[in-house]
Every structure is written in C-alpha cells, then in structure tokens.
mmCIF file of C-alpha atoms in Angstrom:
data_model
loop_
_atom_site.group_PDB
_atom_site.id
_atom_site.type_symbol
_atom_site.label_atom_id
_atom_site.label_comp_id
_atom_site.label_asym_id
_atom_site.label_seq_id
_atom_site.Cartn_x
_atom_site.Cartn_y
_atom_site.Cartn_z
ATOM 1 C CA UNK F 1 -17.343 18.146 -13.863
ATOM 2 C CA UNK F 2 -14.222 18.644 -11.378
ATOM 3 C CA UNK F 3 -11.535 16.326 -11.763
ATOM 4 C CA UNK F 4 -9.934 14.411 -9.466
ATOM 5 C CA UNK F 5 -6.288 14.576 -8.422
ATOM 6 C CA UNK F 6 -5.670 11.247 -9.590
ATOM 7 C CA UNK F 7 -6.464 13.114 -12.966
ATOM 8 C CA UNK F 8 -3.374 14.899 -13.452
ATOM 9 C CA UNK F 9 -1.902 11.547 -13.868
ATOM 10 C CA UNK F 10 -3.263 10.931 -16.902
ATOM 11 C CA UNK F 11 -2.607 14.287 -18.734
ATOM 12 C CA UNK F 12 1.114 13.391 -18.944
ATOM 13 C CA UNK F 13 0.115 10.405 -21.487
ATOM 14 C CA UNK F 14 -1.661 12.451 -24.054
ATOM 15 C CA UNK F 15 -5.546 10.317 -25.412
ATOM 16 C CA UNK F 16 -5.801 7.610 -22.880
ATOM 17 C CA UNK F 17 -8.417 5.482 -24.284
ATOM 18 C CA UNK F 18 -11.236 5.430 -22.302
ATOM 19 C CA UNK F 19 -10.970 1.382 -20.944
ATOM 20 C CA UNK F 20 -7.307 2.055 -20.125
ATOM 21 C CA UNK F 21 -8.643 4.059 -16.836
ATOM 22 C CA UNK F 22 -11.681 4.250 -14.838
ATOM 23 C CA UNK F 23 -12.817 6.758 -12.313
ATOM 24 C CA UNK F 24 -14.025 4.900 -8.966
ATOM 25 C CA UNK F 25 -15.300 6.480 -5.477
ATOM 26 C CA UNK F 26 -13.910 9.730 -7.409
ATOM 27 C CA UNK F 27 -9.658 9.099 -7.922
ATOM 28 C CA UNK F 28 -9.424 8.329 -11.564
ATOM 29 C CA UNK F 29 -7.146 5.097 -11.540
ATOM 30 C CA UNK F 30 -5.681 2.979 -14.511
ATOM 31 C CA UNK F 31 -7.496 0.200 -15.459
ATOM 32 C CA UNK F 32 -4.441 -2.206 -14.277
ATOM 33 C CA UNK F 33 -2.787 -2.171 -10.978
ATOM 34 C CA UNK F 34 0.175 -3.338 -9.763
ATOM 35 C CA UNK F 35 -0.098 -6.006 -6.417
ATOM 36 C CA UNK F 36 3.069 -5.492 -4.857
ATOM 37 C CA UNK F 37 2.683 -8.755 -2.305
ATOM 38 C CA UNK F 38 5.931 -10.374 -2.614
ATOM 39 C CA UNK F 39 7.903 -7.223 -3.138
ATOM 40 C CA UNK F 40 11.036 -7.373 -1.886
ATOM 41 C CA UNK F 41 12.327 -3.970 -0.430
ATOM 42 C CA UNK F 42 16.170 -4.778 -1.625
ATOM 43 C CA UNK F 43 14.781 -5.970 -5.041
ATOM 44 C CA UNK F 44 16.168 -4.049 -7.989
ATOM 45 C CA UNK F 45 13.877 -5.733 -10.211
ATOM 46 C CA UNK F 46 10.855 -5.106 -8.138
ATOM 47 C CA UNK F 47 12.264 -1.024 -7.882
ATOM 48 C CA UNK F 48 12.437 -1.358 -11.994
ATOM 49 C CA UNK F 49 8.938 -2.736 -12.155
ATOM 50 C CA UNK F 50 7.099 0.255 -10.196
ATOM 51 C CA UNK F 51 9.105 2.591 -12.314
ATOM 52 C CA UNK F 52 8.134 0.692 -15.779
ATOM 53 C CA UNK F 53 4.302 0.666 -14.697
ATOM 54 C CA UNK F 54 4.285 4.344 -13.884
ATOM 55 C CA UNK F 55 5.719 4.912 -16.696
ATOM 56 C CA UNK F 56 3.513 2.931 -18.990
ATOM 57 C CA UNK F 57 0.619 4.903 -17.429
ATOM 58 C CA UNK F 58 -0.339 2.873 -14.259
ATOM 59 C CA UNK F 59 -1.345 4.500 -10.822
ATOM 60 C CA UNK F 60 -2.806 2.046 -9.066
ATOM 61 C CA UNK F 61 -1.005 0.188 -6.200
ATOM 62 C CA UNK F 62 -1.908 -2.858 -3.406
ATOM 63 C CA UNK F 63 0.011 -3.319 -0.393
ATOM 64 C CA UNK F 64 -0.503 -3.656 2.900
ATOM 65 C CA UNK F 65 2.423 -3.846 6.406
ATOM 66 C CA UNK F 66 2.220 -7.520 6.106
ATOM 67 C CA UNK F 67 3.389 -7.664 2.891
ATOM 68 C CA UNK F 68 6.982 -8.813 3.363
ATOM 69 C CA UNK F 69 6.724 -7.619 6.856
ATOM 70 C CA UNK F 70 6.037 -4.066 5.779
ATOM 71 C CA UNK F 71 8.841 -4.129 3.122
ATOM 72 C CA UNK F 72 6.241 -3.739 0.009
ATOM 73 C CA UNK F 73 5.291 -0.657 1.537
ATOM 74 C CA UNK F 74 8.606 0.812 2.293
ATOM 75 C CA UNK F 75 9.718 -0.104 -1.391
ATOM 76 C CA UNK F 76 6.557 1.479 -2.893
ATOM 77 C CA UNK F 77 6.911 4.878 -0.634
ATOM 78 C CA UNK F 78 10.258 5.362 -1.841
ATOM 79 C CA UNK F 79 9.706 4.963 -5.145
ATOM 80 C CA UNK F 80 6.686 7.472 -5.123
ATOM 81 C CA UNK F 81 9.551 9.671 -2.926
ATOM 82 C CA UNK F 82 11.728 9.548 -5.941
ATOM 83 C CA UNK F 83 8.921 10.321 -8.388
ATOM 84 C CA UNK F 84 8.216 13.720 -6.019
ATOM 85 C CA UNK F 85 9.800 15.877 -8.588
ATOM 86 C CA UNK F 86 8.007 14.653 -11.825
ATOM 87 C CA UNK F 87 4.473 13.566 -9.561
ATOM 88 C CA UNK F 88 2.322 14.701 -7.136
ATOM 89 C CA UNK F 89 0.917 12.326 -4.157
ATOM 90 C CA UNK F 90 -2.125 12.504 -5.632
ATOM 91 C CA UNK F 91 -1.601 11.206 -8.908
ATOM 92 C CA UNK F 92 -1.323 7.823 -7.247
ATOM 93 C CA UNK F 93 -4.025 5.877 -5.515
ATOM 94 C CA UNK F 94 -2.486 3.317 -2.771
ATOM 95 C CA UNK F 95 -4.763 0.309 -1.553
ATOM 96 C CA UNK F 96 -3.695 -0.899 1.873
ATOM 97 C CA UNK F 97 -5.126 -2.838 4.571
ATOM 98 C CA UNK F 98 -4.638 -3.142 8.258
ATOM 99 C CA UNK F 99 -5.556 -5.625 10.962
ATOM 100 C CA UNK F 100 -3.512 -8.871 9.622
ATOM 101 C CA UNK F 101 -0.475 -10.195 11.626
ATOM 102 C CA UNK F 102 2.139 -11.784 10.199
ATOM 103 C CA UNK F 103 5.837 -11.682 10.294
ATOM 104 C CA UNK F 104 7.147 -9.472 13.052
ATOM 105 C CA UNK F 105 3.859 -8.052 14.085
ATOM 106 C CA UNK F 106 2.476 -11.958 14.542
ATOM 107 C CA UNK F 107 5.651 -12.259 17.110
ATOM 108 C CA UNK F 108 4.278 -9.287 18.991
ATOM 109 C CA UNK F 109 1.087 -10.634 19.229
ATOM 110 C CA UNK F 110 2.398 -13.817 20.617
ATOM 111 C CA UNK F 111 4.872 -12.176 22.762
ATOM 112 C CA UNK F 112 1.550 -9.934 24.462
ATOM 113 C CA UNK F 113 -0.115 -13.625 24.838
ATOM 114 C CA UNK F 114 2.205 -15.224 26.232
ATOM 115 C CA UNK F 115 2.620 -12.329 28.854
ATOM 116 C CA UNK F 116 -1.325 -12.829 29.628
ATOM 117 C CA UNK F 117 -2.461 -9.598 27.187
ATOM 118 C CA UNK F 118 -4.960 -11.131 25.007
ATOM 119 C CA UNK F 119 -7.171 -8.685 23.051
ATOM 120 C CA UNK F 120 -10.795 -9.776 22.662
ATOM 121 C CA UNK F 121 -10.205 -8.255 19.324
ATOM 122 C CA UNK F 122 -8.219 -10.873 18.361
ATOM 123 C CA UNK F 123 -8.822 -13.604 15.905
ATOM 124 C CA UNK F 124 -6.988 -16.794 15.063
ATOM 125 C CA UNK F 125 -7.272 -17.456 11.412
ATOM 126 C CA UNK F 126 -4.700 -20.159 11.562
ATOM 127 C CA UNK F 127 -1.465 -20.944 12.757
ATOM 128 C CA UNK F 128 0.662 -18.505 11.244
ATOM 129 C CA UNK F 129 -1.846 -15.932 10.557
ATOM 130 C CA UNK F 130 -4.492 -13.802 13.204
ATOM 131 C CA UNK F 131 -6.512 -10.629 12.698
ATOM 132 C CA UNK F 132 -7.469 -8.356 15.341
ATOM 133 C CA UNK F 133 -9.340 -5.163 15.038
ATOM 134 C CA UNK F 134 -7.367 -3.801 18.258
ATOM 135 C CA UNK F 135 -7.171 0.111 17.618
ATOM 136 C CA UNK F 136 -3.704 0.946 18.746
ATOM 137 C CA UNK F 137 -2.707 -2.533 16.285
ATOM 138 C CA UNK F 138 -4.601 -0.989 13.213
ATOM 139 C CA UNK F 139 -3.459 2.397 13.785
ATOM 140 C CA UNK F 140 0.055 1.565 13.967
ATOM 141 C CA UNK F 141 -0.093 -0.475 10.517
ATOM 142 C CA UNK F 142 -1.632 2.252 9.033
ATOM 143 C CA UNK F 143 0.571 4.956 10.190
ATOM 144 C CA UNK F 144 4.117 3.317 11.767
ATOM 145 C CA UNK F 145 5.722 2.621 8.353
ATOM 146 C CA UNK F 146 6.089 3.142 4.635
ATOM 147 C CA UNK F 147 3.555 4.028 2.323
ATOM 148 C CA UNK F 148 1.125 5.277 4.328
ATOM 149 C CA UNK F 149 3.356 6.846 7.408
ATOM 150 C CA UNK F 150 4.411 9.400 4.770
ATOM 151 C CA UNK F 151 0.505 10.741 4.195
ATOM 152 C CA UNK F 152 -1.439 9.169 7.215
ATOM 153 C CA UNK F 153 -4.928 10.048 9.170
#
C-alpha cells in the first residue's frame, strides 16, 4: 500500500498507536489538530504552542485569512518555514477556507459597495460578517498571504 507524504511524519515518533493518527482522503493526519483561530501572529505563546504540538506528534492544522485578519496563517507558515530543515511540506496537512470577510477584507468589500461594485456573489450573513463566492475574492484568500501563498494552486 503506498504511503502518503503525510506519512513521513509519523516515522520520526517511533510505534504511534494506531488511534493516535488516522489516514483520511489519503494524508495520514494525527488524530488531534490544532485550531489556530485566535492566533495571534506576535504571540510567543501561540509560536511555543505550534512548536510543542509538532513536537508531541501533531500535523494537523485549521486556519483560514480571516483568522485574525490573516495573522493565524502568517504565524502558522512561518513556523512550518522554520521547521523546513527538520520537515518536509508534506508532513503537514493545513485546513483553510476561503470566501468569509472579516477584518480588512470586510472593509474592502464595503469600500467596493459603497463605490456601486456589488458582487451578486455576495452574501450578508450579518453585520460584521458576509461571504461571497466572487473568484478573484477566493483566489486571493487562498493565494495572497501566509500559509497557503507559500504552496498555492
């Protein structure tokens, strides 16, 4: 059976028991993952925390560019950057999602309606949060910043 790279990951901690992992859509991934919603780019603590769950054996990440107005991502890319010499991109699995706008992208989506460029891709969820599904938008939160500008489409 071929292995995944996510694999490799798990070699460096000798007999992983088997419900410390799992193996979904192919990437092998630790069982627990780390949610990095409120982390703060300038955090120390938050820096210490991704390198304490990589090294207890986790590689399995959330973000997303609204997190902290893409700061969770910028955190978590350079703390895989520093890893580069002991890791491979592979052995981690990032979970991100696009289309949300909040912080600074919100204000660009209120500055383009207020200038009479509505999107009929765009959704109001609420006051302080929309969606859209406007291509240039979701491209541009996938691959304008941290995490995933670094290994994008």
């Amino acid at each position: 059976v071929p292995r995944s790279r996510s694999a490799n990951f798990f070699s460096r901690f000798g007999d992983v028991p088997p419900h410390a992992r799992r193996v979904l859509a192919g990437l092998d991934v630790s069982a627990l993952g780390v949610g990095c919603y409120r982390f703060n780019e300038a955090s120390a603590q938050h820096r210490a925390s991704l390198l304490s769950a990589v090294a207890s054996g986790c590689n399995l990440f959330d973000t997303a560019a609204n997190y902290m107005n893409g700061g969770s991502e910028r955190l978590l890319g350079r703390v895989l950057a520093e890893l580069s010499a002991d890791f491979a991109r592979g052995d981690f699995v990032v979970v991100t999602k696009v289309g949300t706008l909040q912080g600074s992208d919100l204000e660009a989506a209120r500055q383009r309606e207020a200038r009479g460029s509505v999107s009929p891709r765009l959704c109001k969820l609420g006051d302080g949060a929309w969606f859209t599904l406007e291509p240039n938008i979701l491209v541009q939160q996938a691959c304008g910043r941290g995490v995933a500008h670094r290994h994008c489409c």
